[in-house]
Coordinates of N, CA and C in Angstrom, one line a residue:
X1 N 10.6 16.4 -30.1 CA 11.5 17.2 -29.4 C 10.9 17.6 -28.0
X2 N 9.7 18.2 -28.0 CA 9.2 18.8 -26.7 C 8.9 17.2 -25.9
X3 N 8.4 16.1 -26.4 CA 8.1 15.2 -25.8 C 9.6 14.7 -25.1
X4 N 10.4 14.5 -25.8 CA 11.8 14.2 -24.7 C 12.1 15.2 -23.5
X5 N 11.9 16.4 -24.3 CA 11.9 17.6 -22.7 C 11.5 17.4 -21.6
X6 N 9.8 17.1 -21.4 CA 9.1 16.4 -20.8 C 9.7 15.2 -20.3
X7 N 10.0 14.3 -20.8 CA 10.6 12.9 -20.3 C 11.6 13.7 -19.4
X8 N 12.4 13.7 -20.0 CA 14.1 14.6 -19.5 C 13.9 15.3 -18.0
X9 N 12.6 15.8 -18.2 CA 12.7 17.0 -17.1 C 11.6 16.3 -15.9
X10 N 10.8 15.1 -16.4 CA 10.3 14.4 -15.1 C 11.0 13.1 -14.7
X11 N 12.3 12.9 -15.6 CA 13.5 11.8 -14.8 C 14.1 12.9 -13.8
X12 N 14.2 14.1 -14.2 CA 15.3 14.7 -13.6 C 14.8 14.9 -12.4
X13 N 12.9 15.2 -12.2 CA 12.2 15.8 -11.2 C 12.4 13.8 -10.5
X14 N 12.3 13.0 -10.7 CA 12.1 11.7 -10.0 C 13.3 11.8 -9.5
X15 N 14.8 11.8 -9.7 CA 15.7 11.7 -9.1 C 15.9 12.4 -8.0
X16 N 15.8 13.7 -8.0 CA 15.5 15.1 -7.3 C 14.7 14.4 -6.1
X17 N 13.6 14.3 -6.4 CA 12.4 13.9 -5.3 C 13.1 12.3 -4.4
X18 N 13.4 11.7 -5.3 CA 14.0 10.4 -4.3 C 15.1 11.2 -3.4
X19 N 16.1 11.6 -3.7 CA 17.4 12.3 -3.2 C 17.0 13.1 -2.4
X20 N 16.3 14.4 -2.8 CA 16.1 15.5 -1.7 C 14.8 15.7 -1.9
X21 N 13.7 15.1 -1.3 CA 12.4 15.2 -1.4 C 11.9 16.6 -0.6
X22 N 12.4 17.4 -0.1 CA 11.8 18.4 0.1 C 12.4 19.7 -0.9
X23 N 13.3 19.4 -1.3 CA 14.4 19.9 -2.3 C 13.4 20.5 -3.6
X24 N 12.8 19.0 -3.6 CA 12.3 18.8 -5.2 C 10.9 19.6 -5.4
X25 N 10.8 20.1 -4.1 CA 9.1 20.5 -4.7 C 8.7 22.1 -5.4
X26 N 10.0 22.8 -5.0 CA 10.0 24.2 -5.7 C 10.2 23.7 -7.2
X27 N 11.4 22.9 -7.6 CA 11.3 22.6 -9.3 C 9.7 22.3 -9.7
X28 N 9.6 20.9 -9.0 CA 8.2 20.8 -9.6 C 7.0 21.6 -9.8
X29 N 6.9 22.7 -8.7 CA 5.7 23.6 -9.0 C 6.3 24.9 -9.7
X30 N 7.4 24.7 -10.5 CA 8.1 25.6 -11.4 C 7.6 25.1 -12.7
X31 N 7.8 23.6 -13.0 CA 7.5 22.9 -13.9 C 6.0 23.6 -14.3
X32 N 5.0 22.6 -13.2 CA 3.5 22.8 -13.1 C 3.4 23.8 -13.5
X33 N 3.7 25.5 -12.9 CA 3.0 26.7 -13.3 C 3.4 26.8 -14.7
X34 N 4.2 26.7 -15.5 CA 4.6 26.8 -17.0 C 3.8 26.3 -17.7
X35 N 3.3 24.9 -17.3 CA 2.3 24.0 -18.2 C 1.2 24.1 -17.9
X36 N 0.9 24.7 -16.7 CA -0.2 25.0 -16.6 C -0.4 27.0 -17.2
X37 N 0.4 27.7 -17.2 CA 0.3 28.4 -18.2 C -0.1 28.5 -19.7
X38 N 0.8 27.5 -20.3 CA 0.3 26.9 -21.4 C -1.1 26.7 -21.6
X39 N -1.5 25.6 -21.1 CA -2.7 25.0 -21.0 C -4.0 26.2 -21.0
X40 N -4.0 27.2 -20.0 CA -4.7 28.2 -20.0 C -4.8 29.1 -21.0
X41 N -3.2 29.6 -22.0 CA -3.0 29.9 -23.2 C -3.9 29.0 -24.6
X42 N -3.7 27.7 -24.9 CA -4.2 26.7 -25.3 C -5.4 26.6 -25.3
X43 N -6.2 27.0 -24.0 CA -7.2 26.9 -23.7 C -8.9 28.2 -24.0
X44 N -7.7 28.8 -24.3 CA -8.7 30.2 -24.6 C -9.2 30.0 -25.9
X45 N -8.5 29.3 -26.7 CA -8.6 29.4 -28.1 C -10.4 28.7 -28.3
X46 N -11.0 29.5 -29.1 CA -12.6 29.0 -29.6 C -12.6 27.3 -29.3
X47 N -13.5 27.0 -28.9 CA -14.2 25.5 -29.0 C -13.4 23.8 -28.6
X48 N -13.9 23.2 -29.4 CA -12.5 22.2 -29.6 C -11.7 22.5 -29.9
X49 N -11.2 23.3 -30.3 CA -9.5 23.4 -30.5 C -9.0 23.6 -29.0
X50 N -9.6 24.5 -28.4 CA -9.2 25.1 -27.3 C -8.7 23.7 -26.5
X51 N -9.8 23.1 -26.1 CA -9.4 22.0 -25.7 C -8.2 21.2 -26.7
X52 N -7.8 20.9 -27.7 CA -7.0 19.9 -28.2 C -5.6 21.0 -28.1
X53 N -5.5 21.9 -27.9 CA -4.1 23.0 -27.9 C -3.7 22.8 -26.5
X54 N -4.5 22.3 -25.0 CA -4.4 22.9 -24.1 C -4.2 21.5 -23.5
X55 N -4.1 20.1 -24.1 CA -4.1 18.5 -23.7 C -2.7 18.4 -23.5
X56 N -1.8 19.0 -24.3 CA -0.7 18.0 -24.1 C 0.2 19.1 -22.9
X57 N -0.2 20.2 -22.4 CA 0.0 20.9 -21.4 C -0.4 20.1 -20.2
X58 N -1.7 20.1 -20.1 CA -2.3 19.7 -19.6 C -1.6 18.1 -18.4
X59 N -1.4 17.1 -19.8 CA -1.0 15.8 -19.4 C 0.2 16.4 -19.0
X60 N 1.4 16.9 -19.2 CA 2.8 17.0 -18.8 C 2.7 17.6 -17.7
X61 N 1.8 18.2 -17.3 CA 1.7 18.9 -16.2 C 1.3 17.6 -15.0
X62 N 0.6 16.8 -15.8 CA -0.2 15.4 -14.6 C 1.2 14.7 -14.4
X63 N 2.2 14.7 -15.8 CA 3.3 13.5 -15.8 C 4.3 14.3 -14.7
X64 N 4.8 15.4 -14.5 CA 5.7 16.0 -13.9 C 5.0 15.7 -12.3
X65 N 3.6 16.0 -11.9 CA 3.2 15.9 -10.6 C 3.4 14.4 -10.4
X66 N 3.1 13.3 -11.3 CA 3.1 12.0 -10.6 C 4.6 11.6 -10.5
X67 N 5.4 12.0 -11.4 CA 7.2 11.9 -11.4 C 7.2 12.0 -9.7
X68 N 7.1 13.5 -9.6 CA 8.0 13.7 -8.4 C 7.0 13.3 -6.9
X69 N 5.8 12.8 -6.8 CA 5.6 12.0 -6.1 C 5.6 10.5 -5.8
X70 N 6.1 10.0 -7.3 CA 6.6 8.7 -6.9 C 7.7 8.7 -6.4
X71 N 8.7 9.8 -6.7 CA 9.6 9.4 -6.0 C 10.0 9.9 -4.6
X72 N 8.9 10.5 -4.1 CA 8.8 11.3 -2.7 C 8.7 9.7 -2.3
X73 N 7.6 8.5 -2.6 CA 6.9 7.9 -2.0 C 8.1 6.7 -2.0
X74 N 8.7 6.9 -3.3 CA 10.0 5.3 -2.7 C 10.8 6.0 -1.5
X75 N 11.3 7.3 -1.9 CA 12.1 7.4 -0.6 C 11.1 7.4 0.8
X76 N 10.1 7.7 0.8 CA 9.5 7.2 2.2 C 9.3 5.4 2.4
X77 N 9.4 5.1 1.5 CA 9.2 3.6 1.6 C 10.7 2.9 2.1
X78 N 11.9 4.0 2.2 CA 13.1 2.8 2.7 C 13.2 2.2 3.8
X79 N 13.7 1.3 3.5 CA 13.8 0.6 5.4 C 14.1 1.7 6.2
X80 N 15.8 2.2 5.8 CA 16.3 2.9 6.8 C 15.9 4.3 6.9

């Protein structure tokens, strides 16, 4: 369930960023601060756990930043 959220919410950020690329970047660092919230939560915890609680924050946080710069980077790539 959380894994389609994540999908769901860095199609939505890729569409966003092609369409209105300056539009898109308050969602995205809306995204980022939550997951990166998480992650820091996750992360407190004793030892290796801490680290394995604070990974999949972590990555969703990497997947949402590279969404919405790929699609900054097609819309800079159009001819017109």
């Amino acid at each position: 369930m959380a894994i389609a959220g994540v999908i769901a919410l860095c199609a939505v950020l890729l569409v966003l960023a092609f369409l209105l690329p300056r539009l898109s970047r308050h969602p995205q660092r809306g995204a980022q601060r939550a997951f990166g919230a998480g992650s820091r939560a996750g992360g407190s915890a004793p030892g290796g756990l801490g680290r394995l609680l604070s990974k999949p924050f972590r990555n969703s946080s990497r997947a949402v930043g590279r969404s919405g710069r790929a699609g900054r980077r097609a819309r800079g790539r159009l001819p017109f």
